[in-house]
């Protein structure tokens, strides 16, 4: 898609006015610039950094994470803009450009972060949408904040979108934005993509504001999900809670007079990764060397097992540790022969459930290591850090067995990154059937992480897998991912959005 950028006012005078009391970003863009293509997500694809940190440019650095990995290539290719929170509480930042992407920051106050982000987004919606693994909390003050903040994001788009622009809203934090956009700007083509699961109506029913959320999403022309089961759940909720008529993938949205106002389409578009980036890194001599060094540093064990997750209760880290501890206790693996590396990147640390999880995981790791470590060997290398992608790829190359044991996960891009990095077609992927990636990676060792005995058997199968079987499975998984990278995901979604709108207009 070819997108153009227009400035209503003289960009030079606009830049001059951007230098007021507000903090500056990289190079300023015109505050009144208009865009034909806009992506909207809770977070902008940049983080604040200090100048001495690697990759830091003008106080900002491209941030890691699935969504950024997914959309950055698309944003740099098109001349669009990204609307989102810049990650600094109470700080007003003018629109600016970083790494070739125009960014429109949305401000969140300390209180918005508490009520909208930590509260409604991550202590109500997140657990509700992930099979209520943790109990969701329902508070009216959180909901009020969610509505207010969604309005702020919508207003930023309304202000910056050119007539007829395409707007792509991302994820559960912004489910009311599509309807707000449609009401104010019926000229826009509106897409929404939910990166996390959409729960069955029987669970979604708990949400006191279930109708408003469905109504908000139905403002989009196209609502995308990771799995077809998520799209099915959404359509069943639209029928049950709004009385919408649903035929195949079409939801007929009715106005207050009962007449159909428009048709929204709900469909699965499984997200993927930047295959080229990971493949190139996996072939770099210095990264291959680093992988060898990691193995050596661990004392050259026969098997390296690896877990890489945000420290989130949906990821099944406790189940994985339990299975591993039992394998050590059963004598099926020993610290001399095997090492488990668990990277747990810090996440949502002020939310109670995340604090509790961290305590529990760290207590368990301490207990396992205290029981099974020797002076030379450590059972679990637990790393509560973020690592740059180069180091992640070195870890993927070092790992013989990758453990993805999520209890529920929209997709899980780590599984796809691991497979992509295994350019020699070796290594084994243990993958939860509750991760969206299981729909595409059918040759992984699929298992139910709640079944600890089953998980242990699967880990042992991975540890003992013959090279020929590993290669057969890995080749087939690699083909799937190499044929379906993130560019295809975004172009499939945007093409479907374009075609749907053209069909409706004709
Ligand atoms: C998941 C969500 C994203 C979110 C990311 C990190 O992948 O789908 O929307 O940005 O987690 O979480 P955070 O709360 O740090 O943005």
Short mmCIF file of C-alpha atoms and ligand atoms in Angstrom, two decimals:
data_model
loop_
_atom_site.label_atom_id
_atom_site.label_comp_id
_atom_site.label_asym_id
_atom_site.label_seq_id
_atom_site.Cartn_x
_atom_site.Cartn_y
_atom_site.Cartn_z
CA UNK A 1 0.00 0.00 0.00
CA UNK A 2 1.27 3.42 -0.91
CA UNK A 3 0.64 5.91 1.87
CA UNK A 4 1.25 9.63 1.69
CA UNK A 5 1.72 12.20 4.41
CA UNK A 6 0.27 15.68 4.26
CA UNK A 7 0.88 18.65 6.54
CA UNK A 8 -1.95 21.14 6.94
CA UNK A 9 0.33 23.89 8.13
CA UNK A 10 3.85 24.85 7.22
CA UNK A 11 5.99 22.10 8.74
CA UNK A 12 8.70 24.58 9.74
CA UNK A 13 6.36 26.74 11.80
CA UNK A 14 4.77 23.58 13.19
CA UNK A 15 8.21 22.36 14.27
CA UNK A 16 8.92 25.68 15.91
CA UNK A 17 5.73 25.45 17.94
CA UNK A 18 6.58 21.90 18.97
CA UNK A 19 9.51 23.18 20.97
CA UNK A 20 7.40 24.67 23.77
CA UNK A 21 7.27 23.14 27.24
CA UNK A 22 6.64 19.63 25.92
CA UNK A 23 9.42 17.05 25.79
CA UNK A 24 10.89 16.41 22.38
CA UNK A 25 11.32 13.07 20.73
CA UNK A 26 13.79 12.39 17.88
CA UNK A 27 13.15 14.70 14.91
CA UNK A 28 9.82 16.46 15.25
CA UNK A 29 7.04 15.98 12.73
CA UNK A 30 4.29 18.47 12.03
CA UNK A 31 1.64 18.30 14.76
CA UNK A 32 -1.03 18.64 12.05
CA UNK A 33 0.39 16.04 9.66
CA UNK A 34 -2.20 13.76 8.08
CA UNK A 35 -1.63 10.15 7.17
CA UNK A 36 -3.25 7.66 4.82
CA UNK A 37 -2.20 4.70 6.96
CA UNK A 38 -2.20 4.64 10.75
CA UNK A 39 -1.41 1.92 13.23
CA UNK A 40 -2.75 2.36 16.76
CA UNK A 41 -1.49 0.34 19.70
CA UNK A 42 -1.21 0.87 23.43
CA UNK A 43 2.57 1.18 23.19
CA UNK A 44 4.58 3.00 20.59
CA UNK A 45 7.38 0.88 19.10
CA UNK A 46 10.00 2.89 21.05
CA UNK A 47 11.19 3.14 24.66
CA UNK A 48 13.03 5.89 26.51
CA UNK A 49 16.76 5.20 26.88
CA UNK A 50 19.90 6.97 28.03
CA UNK A 51 22.46 8.00 25.39
CA UNK A 52 25.12 5.51 26.57
CA UNK A 53 22.81 2.50 25.95
CA UNK A 54 23.33 0.62 22.67
CA UNK A 55 20.81 1.48 19.95
CA UNK A 56 19.78 4.72 21.71
CA UNK A 57 19.06 7.57 19.30
CA UNK A 58 17.86 10.96 20.53
CA UNK A 59 16.72 9.41 23.82
CA UNK A 60 14.63 6.66 22.16
CA UNK A 61 15.29 3.08 21.19
CA UNK A 62 13.22 0.68 19.08
CA UNK A 63 11.51 -1.56 21.66
CA UNK A 64 11.49 -5.35 21.52
CA UNK A 65 8.31 -7.45 21.54
CA UNK A 66 5.96 -9.38 19.29
CA UNK A 67 3.85 -6.49 18.08
CA UNK A 68 6.82 -4.31 17.23
CA UNK A 69 8.56 -7.15 15.45
CA UNK A 70 5.37 -7.74 13.54
CA UNK A 71 4.64 -4.21 12.37
CA UNK A 72 7.97 -2.37 12.18
CA UNK A 73 8.89 -3.74 8.72
CA UNK A 74 5.50 -2.71 7.37
CA UNK A 75 5.72 0.76 8.94
CA UNK A 76 9.16 1.49 7.55
CA UNK A 77 8.13 0.37 4.07
CA UNK A 78 5.01 2.56 3.99
CA UNK A 79 4.94 6.22 4.86
CA UNK A 80 2.46 5.91 7.70
CA UNK A 81 2.23 6.88 11.34
CA UNK A 82 1.97 4.97 14.58
CA UNK A 83 -0.22 6.23 17.44
CA UNK A 84 0.49 4.99 20.95
CA UNK A 85 1.72 5.59 24.46
CA UNK A 86 5.43 6.38 24.69
CA UNK A 87 5.89 4.56 28.01
CA UNK A 88 6.74 7.58 30.21
CA UNK A 89 4.02 8.45 32.76
CA UNK A 90 2.76 12.04 32.84
CA UNK A 91 5.11 13.12 30.06
CA UNK A 92 3.74 15.05 27.11
CA UNK A 93 5.72 14.30 23.98
CA UNK A 94 5.14 15.99 20.61
CA UNK A 95 4.77 13.89 17.45
CA UNK A 96 8.20 12.88 16.17
CA UNK A 97 9.95 10.55 13.83
CA UNK A 98 12.25 7.69 14.88
CA UNK A 99 13.94 5.09 12.70
CA UNK A 100 11.90 6.18 9.70
CA UNK A 101 8.53 5.89 11.48
CA UNK A 102 6.35 8.89 12.31
CA UNK A 103 5.10 8.54 15.87
CA UNK A 104 2.10 10.24 17.46
CA UNK A 105 2.45 9.89 21.25
CA UNK A 106 -0.62 9.61 23.48
CA UNK A 107 -0.14 10.78 27.04
CA UNK A 108 -1.03 8.58 30.02
CA UNK A 109 -1.02 9.95 33.55
CA UNK A 110 0.12 7.92 36.56
CA UNK A 111 -3.55 7.40 37.37
CA UNK A 112 -4.38 6.26 33.80
CA UNK A 113 -1.60 3.71 34.09
CA UNK A 114 -3.02 2.45 37.35
CA UNK A 115 -6.65 2.25 36.23
CA UNK A 116 -6.57 1.77 32.45
CA UNK A 117 -3.30 -0.15 31.91
CA UNK A 118 -2.57 -2.11 35.11
CA UNK A 119 -6.26 -2.25 36.08
CA UNK A 120 -8.77 -2.80 33.29
CA UNK A 121 -6.33 -3.95 30.60
CA UNK A 122 -4.13 -6.24 32.66
CA UNK A 123 -6.12 -7.24 35.73
CA UNK A 124 -9.60 -7.44 34.11
CA UNK A 125 -9.28 -8.22 30.39
CA UNK A 126 -5.96 -10.09 30.36
CA UNK A 127 -6.99 -12.83 32.84
CA UNK A 128 -10.56 -12.94 31.47
CA UNK A 129 -9.32 -13.49 27.92
CA UNK A 130 -6.77 -16.11 29.05
CA UNK A 131 -9.23 -18.66 30.41
CA UNK A 132 -9.42 -16.95 33.84
CA UNK A 133 -6.10 -18.57 34.84
CA UNK A 134 -5.97 -15.75 37.41
CA UNK A 135 -9.26 -14.30 38.71
CA UNK A 136 -10.25 -11.16 36.78
CA UNK A 137 -11.22 -8.14 38.85
CA UNK A 138 -14.14 -5.93 37.89
CA UNK A 139 -14.06 -2.31 39.01
CA UNK A 140 -16.20 0.50 37.64
CA UNK A 141 -13.43 3.07 38.12
CA UNK A 142 -11.15 0.94 35.91
CA UNK A 143 -13.83 0.72 33.24
CA UNK A 144 -14.39 4.50 33.29
CA UNK A 145 -10.67 5.00 32.78
CA UNK A 146 -10.59 2.43 29.94
CA UNK A 147 -13.33 4.37 28.12
CA UNK A 148 -11.63 7.70 28.71
CA UNK A 149 -8.22 6.50 27.51
CA UNK A 150 -9.70 4.73 24.46
CA UNK A 151 -11.34 8.06 23.58
CA UNK A 152 -7.94 9.78 23.75
CA UNK A 153 -6.40 7.28 21.33
CA UNK A 154 -9.39 7.61 19.00
CA UNK A 155 -9.12 11.42 19.08
CA UNK A 156 -5.46 11.26 18.06
CA UNK A 157 -6.42 9.18 15.02
CA UNK A 158 -9.39 11.39 14.18
CA UNK A 159 -7.05 14.39 14.22
CA UNK A 160 -4.31 12.84 12.06
CA UNK A 161 -6.12 10.57 9.59
CA UNK A 162 -6.48 11.76 5.97
CA UNK A 163 -9.91 11.40 4.35
CA UNK A 164 -10.51 7.73 3.55
CA UNK A 165 -7.37 6.62 5.46
CA UNK A 166 -6.79 3.04 6.57
CA UNK A 167 -6.52 2.67 10.35
CA UNK A 168 -5.34 -0.52 11.99
CA UNK A 169 -6.09 -0.73 15.72
CA UNK A 170 -4.17 -3.31 17.75
CA UNK A 171 -5.10 -5.40 20.72
CA UNK A 172 -7.28 -5.70 23.79
CA UNK A 173 -6.28 -2.39 25.38
CA UNK A 174 -8.12 -0.49 22.62
CA UNK A 175 -11.31 -2.40 21.88
CA UNK A 176 -13.57 0.66 22.04
CA UNK A 177 -11.54 2.63 19.49
CA UNK A 178 -13.07 1.09 16.31
CA UNK A 179 -16.60 2.27 17.16
CA UNK A 180 -15.36 5.70 18.27
CA UNK A 181 -13.61 6.07 14.92
CA UNK A 182 -16.62 4.92 12.90
CA UNK A 183 -18.93 7.38 14.66
CA UNK A 184 -16.64 10.37 14.12
CA UNK A 185 -15.08 9.38 10.79
CA UNK A 186 -17.27 7.06 8.70
CA UNK A 187 -14.86 7.71 5.79
CA UNK A 188 -12.10 5.59 7.41
CA UNK A 189 -11.34 1.96 6.66
CA UNK A 190 -11.04 0.43 10.11
CA UNK A 191 -9.25 -2.80 10.96
CA UNK A 192 -8.77 -4.31 14.40
CA UNK A 193 -6.48 -7.16 15.38
CA UNK A 194 -6.67 -8.96 18.71
CA UNK A 195 -3.25 -10.36 19.58
CA UNK A 196 -4.50 -12.36 22.54
CA UNK A 197 -7.17 -15.08 22.65
CA UNK A 198 -10.85 -14.18 22.58
CA UNK A 199 -12.65 -16.18 25.28
CA UNK A 200 -15.73 -18.36 24.79
CA UNK A 201 -19.02 -16.52 25.49
CA UNK A 202 -19.50 -18.57 28.68
CA UNK A 203 -16.41 -16.84 30.15
CA UNK A 204 -16.81 -13.49 28.37
CA UNK A 205 -20.30 -13.35 29.96
CA UNK A 206 -18.70 -12.41 33.30
CA UNK A 207 -17.67 -8.99 32.03
CA UNK A 208 -20.17 -6.37 33.24
CA UNK A 209 -19.39 -4.28 30.11
CA UNK A 210 -19.55 -7.15 27.62
CA UNK A 211 -22.03 -5.43 25.30
CA UNK A 212 -19.97 -2.23 25.07
CA UNK A 213 -16.82 -4.19 24.24
CA UNK A 214 -18.47 -6.19 21.45
CA UNK A 215 -20.11 -3.04 20.17
CA UNK A 216 -16.75 -1.25 20.23
CA UNK A 217 -15.05 -3.99 18.20
CA UNK A 218 -17.90 -4.14 15.71
CA UNK A 219 -17.07 -0.57 14.72
CA UNK A 220 -14.30 -2.15 12.63
CA UNK A 221 -14.81 -3.32 9.06
CA UNK A 222 -12.52 -6.26 9.73
CA UNK A 223 -11.83 -7.83 13.14
CA UNK A 224 -8.81 -10.17 13.03
CA UNK A 225 -7.95 -12.93 15.48
CA UNK A 226 -5.06 -15.37 15.91
CA UNK A 227 -7.09 -18.58 15.65
CA UNK A 228 -10.36 -19.39 13.95
CA UNK A 229 -11.64 -20.53 17.38
CA UNK A 230 -11.10 -16.95 18.65
CA UNK A 231 -13.06 -15.53 15.71
CA UNK A 232 -15.79 -18.12 16.40
CA UNK A 233 -15.93 -17.14 20.08
CA UNK A 234 -16.26 -13.48 19.14
CA UNK A 235 -19.10 -14.14 16.67
CA UNK A 236 -20.97 -16.25 19.22
CA UNK A 237 -20.66 -13.42 21.75
CA UNK A 238 -21.89 -10.88 19.17
CA UNK A 239 -24.94 -13.04 18.60
CA UNK A 240 -25.56 -13.81 22.25
CA UNK A 241 -24.97 -10.41 23.83
CA UNK A 242 -25.96 -8.00 21.06
CA UNK A 243 -28.44 -10.13 19.13
CA UNK A 244 -26.35 -9.56 15.99
CA UNK A 245 -27.10 -11.80 13.05
CA UNK A 246 -24.01 -13.75 12.08
CA UNK A 247 -23.62 -15.54 8.78
CA UNK A 248 -20.35 -17.27 8.04
CA UNK A 249 -17.75 -14.62 8.90
CA UNK A 250 -20.10 -11.65 8.59
CA UNK A 251 -21.66 -9.89 11.55
CA UNK A 252 -24.60 -7.64 10.65
CA UNK A 253 -24.41 -4.68 13.00
CA UNK A 254 -27.74 -3.06 13.82
CA UNK A 255 -28.42 0.55 14.85
CA UNK A 256 -30.87 1.56 17.59
CA UNK A 257 -33.73 1.41 15.02
CA UNK A 258 -32.94 -2.26 14.38
CA UNK A 259 -31.71 -1.58 10.82
CA UNK A 260 -28.34 -2.96 9.71
CA UNK A 261 -25.81 -0.11 9.76
CA UNK A 262 -22.85 -2.06 8.40
CA UNK A 263 -21.34 -5.50 8.19
CA UNK A 264 -18.20 -6.35 10.14
CA UNK A 265 -16.12 -9.34 9.15
CA UNK A 266 -14.39 -11.57 11.73
CA UNK A 267 -11.58 -13.82 10.60
CA UNK A 268 -8.35 -15.50 11.70
CA UNK A 269 -4.99 -14.05 10.57
CA UNK A 270 -2.28 -15.91 12.52
CA UNK A 271 0.58 -13.50 13.18
CA UNK A 272 4.17 -14.43 12.42
CA UNK A 273 7.70 -13.05 12.77
CA UNK A 274 10.34 -11.24 10.76
CA UNK A 275 11.76 -14.44 9.28
CA UNK A 276 14.55 -12.71 7.38
CA UNK A 277 15.90 -10.96 10.48
CA UNK A 278 16.05 -14.18 12.54
CA UNK A 279 17.44 -16.29 9.66
CA UNK A 280 20.20 -13.76 8.97
CA UNK A 281 21.17 -13.52 12.63
CA UNK A 282 21.20 -17.32 12.93
CA UNK A 283 23.77 -17.52 10.12
CA UNK A 284 26.12 -14.85 11.49
CA UNK A 285 29.48 -16.38 12.50
CA UNK A 286 29.68 -14.28 15.67
CA UNK A 287 26.23 -15.45 16.81
CA UNK A 288 27.08 -19.09 16.06
CA UNK A 289 30.26 -18.57 18.06
CA UNK A 290 28.29 -16.99 20.91
CA UNK A 291 25.99 -20.05 20.98
CA UNK A 292 29.03 -22.31 21.33
CA UNK A 293 30.31 -20.09 24.13
CA UNK A 294 26.98 -20.35 25.97
CA UNK A 295 27.23 -24.15 25.79
CA UNK A 296 30.79 -24.06 27.04
CA UNK A 297 29.87 -21.68 29.88
CA UNK A 298 27.25 -24.20 31.00
CA UNK A 299 29.91 -26.93 31.15
CA UNK A 300 29.07 -28.50 27.75
CA UNK A 301 26.00 -30.43 28.89
CA UNK A 302 24.54 -33.03 26.51
CA UNK A 303 21.22 -31.20 26.41
CA UNK A 304 20.33 -27.54 26.82
CA UNK A 305 16.65 -26.86 27.43
CA UNK A 306 15.36 -23.31 27.02
CA UNK A 307 12.32 -21.34 28.10
CA UNK A 308 11.84 -17.72 26.99
CA UNK A 309 8.81 -15.84 28.24
CA UNK A 310 7.54 -12.61 29.66
CA UNK A 311 7.14 -13.38 33.35
CA UNK A 312 3.39 -13.95 33.00
CA UNK A 313 1.10 -16.52 34.65
CA UNK A 314 -0.28 -17.49 31.23
CA UNK A 315 3.08 -18.90 30.14
CA UNK A 316 3.04 -22.04 32.28
CA UNK A 317 6.49 -21.40 33.77
CA UNK A 318 5.46 -23.03 37.07
CA UNK A 319 4.24 -26.16 35.25
CA UNK A 320 7.51 -26.34 33.31
CA UNK A 321 9.60 -26.01 36.47
CA UNK A 322 7.50 -28.63 38.23
CA UNK A 323 7.97 -31.10 35.39
CA UNK A 324 11.70 -30.40 35.29
CA UNK A 325 12.09 -30.78 39.03
CA UNK A 326 10.30 -34.14 38.92
CA UNK A 327 12.53 -35.32 36.07
CA UNK A 328 15.55 -34.46 38.21
CA UNK A 329 14.00 -36.21 41.21
CA UNK A 330 13.16 -39.30 39.10
CA UNK A 331 16.77 -39.40 37.87
CA UNK A 332 15.57 -39.09 34.24
CA UNK A 333 17.82 -36.06 33.79
CA UNK A 334 20.82 -34.95 35.82
CA UNK A 335 22.46 -31.57 36.25
CA UNK A 336 25.64 -32.97 34.69
CA UNK A 337 23.86 -33.93 31.47
CA UNK A 338 21.19 -31.28 31.14
CA UNK A 339 20.77 -27.59 31.85
CA UNK A 340 17.58 -25.56 31.77
CA UNK A 341 17.89 -21.89 30.89
CA UNK A 342 14.80 -19.88 31.79
CA UNK A 343 14.71 -16.33 30.49
CA UNK A 344 11.82 -14.54 32.20
CA UNK A 345 11.62 -10.95 31.05
CA UNK A 346 10.21 -8.49 33.58
CA UNK A 347 6.57 -7.61 32.92
CA UNK A 348 3.73 -5.59 34.53
CA UNK A 349 5.57 -5.65 37.81
CA UNK A 350 3.12 -3.46 39.71
CA UNK A 351 0.17 -5.79 39.05
CA UNK A 352 -0.43 -8.03 42.09
CA UNK A 353 -0.71 -11.35 40.20
CA UNK A 354 2.60 -10.68 38.48
CA UNK A 355 4.30 -9.88 41.79
CA UNK A 356 2.99 -13.11 43.25
CA UNK A 357 4.12 -15.09 40.23
CA UNK A 358 7.62 -13.69 40.42
CA UNK A 359 7.89 -14.65 44.07
CA UNK A 360 6.66 -18.14 43.35
CA UNK A 361 8.89 -18.73 40.31
CA UNK A 362 11.96 -17.38 42.06
CA UNK A 363 11.20 -19.45 45.17
CA UNK A 364 10.81 -22.59 43.05
CA UNK A 365 14.04 -21.95 41.12
CA UNK A 366 15.88 -21.39 44.41
CA UNK A 367 14.44 -24.62 45.79
CA UNK A 368 15.33 -26.67 42.68
CA UNK A 369 18.85 -25.28 42.52
CA UNK A 370 19.38 -25.68 46.26
CA UNK A 371 18.39 -29.33 45.98
CA UNK A 372 20.11 -30.40 42.74
CA UNK A 373 23.04 -28.07 42.05
CA UNK A 374 26.59 -29.28 42.43
CA UNK A 375 29.61 -27.05 42.76
CA UNK A 376 30.10 -27.32 38.98
CA UNK A 377 26.53 -27.47 37.67
CA UNK A 378 23.35 -25.51 38.07
CA UNK A 379 19.95 -27.07 37.37
CA UNK A 380 18.12 -23.91 36.30
CA UNK A 381 19.77 -20.75 35.01
CA UNK A 382 17.08 -18.21 35.73
CA UNK A 383 17.54 -14.85 34.01
CA UNK A 384 15.12 -12.07 34.89
CA UNK A 385 16.25 -9.73 32.13
CA UNK A 386 15.49 -8.49 28.67
CA UNK A 387 18.05 -9.48 26.06
CA UNK A 388 18.72 -7.99 22.64
CA UNK A 389 17.61 -10.11 19.71
CA UNK A 390 21.21 -11.16 18.86
CA UNK A 391 21.59 -12.80 22.25
CA UNK A 392 18.16 -14.42 21.91
CA UNK A 393 19.14 -15.98 18.60
CA UNK A 394 22.39 -17.25 20.16
CA UNK A 395 20.29 -18.85 22.90
CA UNK A 396 17.95 -20.42 20.30
CA UNK A 397 21.01 -21.85 18.53
CA UNK A 398 22.43 -23.19 21.77
CA UNK A 399 19.17 -24.87 22.84
CA UNK A 400 18.53 -28.49 21.90
CA UNK A 401 15.01 -28.36 23.30
CA UNK A 402 12.72 -25.34 23.38
CA UNK A 403 9.95 -25.40 25.98
CA UNK A 404 6.77 -23.43 25.23
CA UNK A 405 4.32 -24.58 27.87
CA UNK A 406 1.75 -21.74 27.84
CA UNK A 407 -1.56 -22.42 29.58
CA UNK A 408 -3.14 -20.04 27.09
CA UNK A 409 -1.39 -17.83 24.53
CA UNK A 410 -2.72 -15.84 21.58
CA UNK A 411 0.12 -17.00 19.33
CA UNK A 412 3.61 -17.30 20.95
CA UNK A 413 6.22 -15.83 18.65
CA UNK A 414 9.10 -17.38 20.62
CA UNK A 415 8.13 -20.79 19.22
CA UNK A 416 8.27 -19.37 15.69
CA UNK A 417 11.59 -17.62 16.33
CA UNK A 418 13.17 -20.82 17.64
CA UNK A 419 12.12 -22.81 14.58
CA UNK A 420 13.33 -20.07 12.24
CA UNK A 421 16.73 -19.94 13.96
CA UNK A 422 17.28 -23.71 13.54
CA UNK A 423 18.79 -23.42 10.09
CA UNK A 424 20.42 -26.89 10.46
CA UNK A 425 17.01 -28.53 10.95
CA UNK A 426 17.99 -29.86 14.36
CA UNK A 427 16.49 -29.22 17.80
CA UNK A 428 13.07 -30.05 19.22
CA UNK A 429 10.12 -27.82 20.05
CA UNK A 430 7.84 -28.81 22.92
CA UNK A 431 4.71 -26.75 22.32
CA UNK A 432 1.51 -26.30 24.29
CA UNK A 433 -1.66 -27.06 22.37
CA UNK A 434 -3.10 -23.94 24.07
CA UNK A 435 -0.78 -21.59 22.18
CA UNK A 436 -2.05 -20.22 18.86
CA UNK A 437 1.21 -21.36 17.24
CA UNK A 438 0.04 -24.98 17.66
CA UNK A 439 -2.38 -24.42 14.74
CA UNK A 440 0.57 -23.86 12.40
CA UNK A 441 3.38 -25.90 14.00
CA UNK A 442 1.72 -29.29 13.84
CA UNK A 443 5.06 -31.12 13.77
CA UNK A 444 6.06 -29.75 17.17
CA UNK A 445 5.80 -32.08 20.17
CA UNK A 446 2.34 -30.88 21.16
CA UNK A 447 1.20 -31.39 24.74
CA UNK A 448 -1.19 -30.27 27.46
CA UNK A 449 0.89 -28.43 30.12
CA UNK A 450 -1.69 -29.17 32.84
CA UNK A 451 -0.83 -32.84 32.46
CA UNK A 452 2.50 -32.89 34.31
CA UNK A 453 3.18 -36.57 33.53
CA UNK A 454 2.41 -35.92 29.86
CA UNK A 455 4.68 -32.86 29.92
CA UNK A 456 7.51 -34.90 31.49
CA UNK A 457 7.12 -37.64 28.86
CA UNK A 458 7.15 -35.06 26.10
CA UNK A 459 10.27 -33.36 27.46
CA UNK A 460 12.02 -36.76 27.59
CA UNK A 461 10.87 -37.53 24.05
CA UNK A 462 12.45 -34.23 22.96
CA UNK A 463 15.66 -34.91 24.89
CA UNK A 464 16.01 -38.39 23.36
CA UNK A 465 14.75 -37.64 19.87
CA UNK A 466 16.72 -39.24 17.06
CA UNK A 467 18.30 -36.71 14.66
CA UNK A 468 16.34 -38.06 11.67
CA UNK A 469 12.99 -37.54 13.37
CA UNK A 470 14.04 -34.11 14.67
CA UNK A 471 15.09 -33.08 11.16
CA UNK A 472 11.84 -34.32 9.61
CA UNK A 473 9.76 -32.35 12.11
CA UNK A 474 11.93 -29.23 12.00
CA UNK A 475 12.00 -29.12 8.19
CA UNK A 476 8.22 -29.22 8.02
CA UNK A 477 7.83 -26.51 10.70
CA UNK A 478 10.46 -24.32 9.06
CA UNK A 479 8.69 -24.56 5.74
CA UNK A 480 5.45 -23.40 7.34
CA UNK A 481 7.08 -20.34 8.91
CA UNK A 482 9.36 -19.45 6.02
CA UNK A 483 6.26 -19.41 3.79
CA UNK A 484 4.24 -17.31 6.27
CA UNK A 485 6.26 -14.43 7.61
CA UNK A 486 4.98 -11.26 9.21
CA UNK A 487 4.91 -9.36 5.92
CA UNK A 488 2.42 -11.86 4.60
CA UNK A 489 0.36 -11.52 7.80
CA UNK A 490 0.07 -7.76 7.49
CA UNK A 491 -0.49 -7.76 3.74
CA UNK A 492 -3.15 -10.51 4.06
CA UNK A 493 -4.96 -8.48 6.70
CA UNK A 494 -4.76 -5.18 4.84
CA UNK A 495 -5.78 -6.76 1.53
CA UNK A 496 -8.78 -8.40 3.19
CA UNK A 497 -9.71 -5.03 4.74
CA UNK A 498 -9.41 -3.22 1.41
CA UNK A 499 -11.41 -5.86 -0.47
CA UNK A 500 -14.10 -5.97 2.17
CA UNK A 501 -14.59 -2.19 2.03
CA UNK A 502 -14.64 -2.17 -1.80
CA UNK A 503 -17.26 -4.96 -1.80
CA UNK A 504 -19.44 -3.05 0.70
CA UNK A 505 -19.22 0.15 -1.35
CA UNK A 506 -20.18 -1.49 -4.66
C1 LIG B 1 1.26 -9.06 24.82
C2 LIG B 1 0.17 -8.14 24.33
C3 LIG B 1 0.73 -6.82 23.84
C4 LIG B 1 1.62 -6.23 24.92
C5 LIG B 1 2.72 -7.21 25.30
C6 LIG B 1 3.64 -6.68 26.42
O1 LIG B 1 2.03 -9.51 23.75
O2 LIG B 1 -0.59 -8.77 23.32
O3 LIG B 1 -0.32 -5.92 23.54
O4 LIG B 1 2.18 -5.00 24.48
O5 LIG B 1 2.10 -8.40 25.75
O6 LIG B 1 2.90 -6.27 27.52
P1 LIG B 1 2.93 -4.77 28.08
O7 LIG B 1 1.85 -4.76 29.11
O8 LIG B 1 4.30 -4.62 28.63
O9 LIG B 1 2.66 -3.84 26.94
#
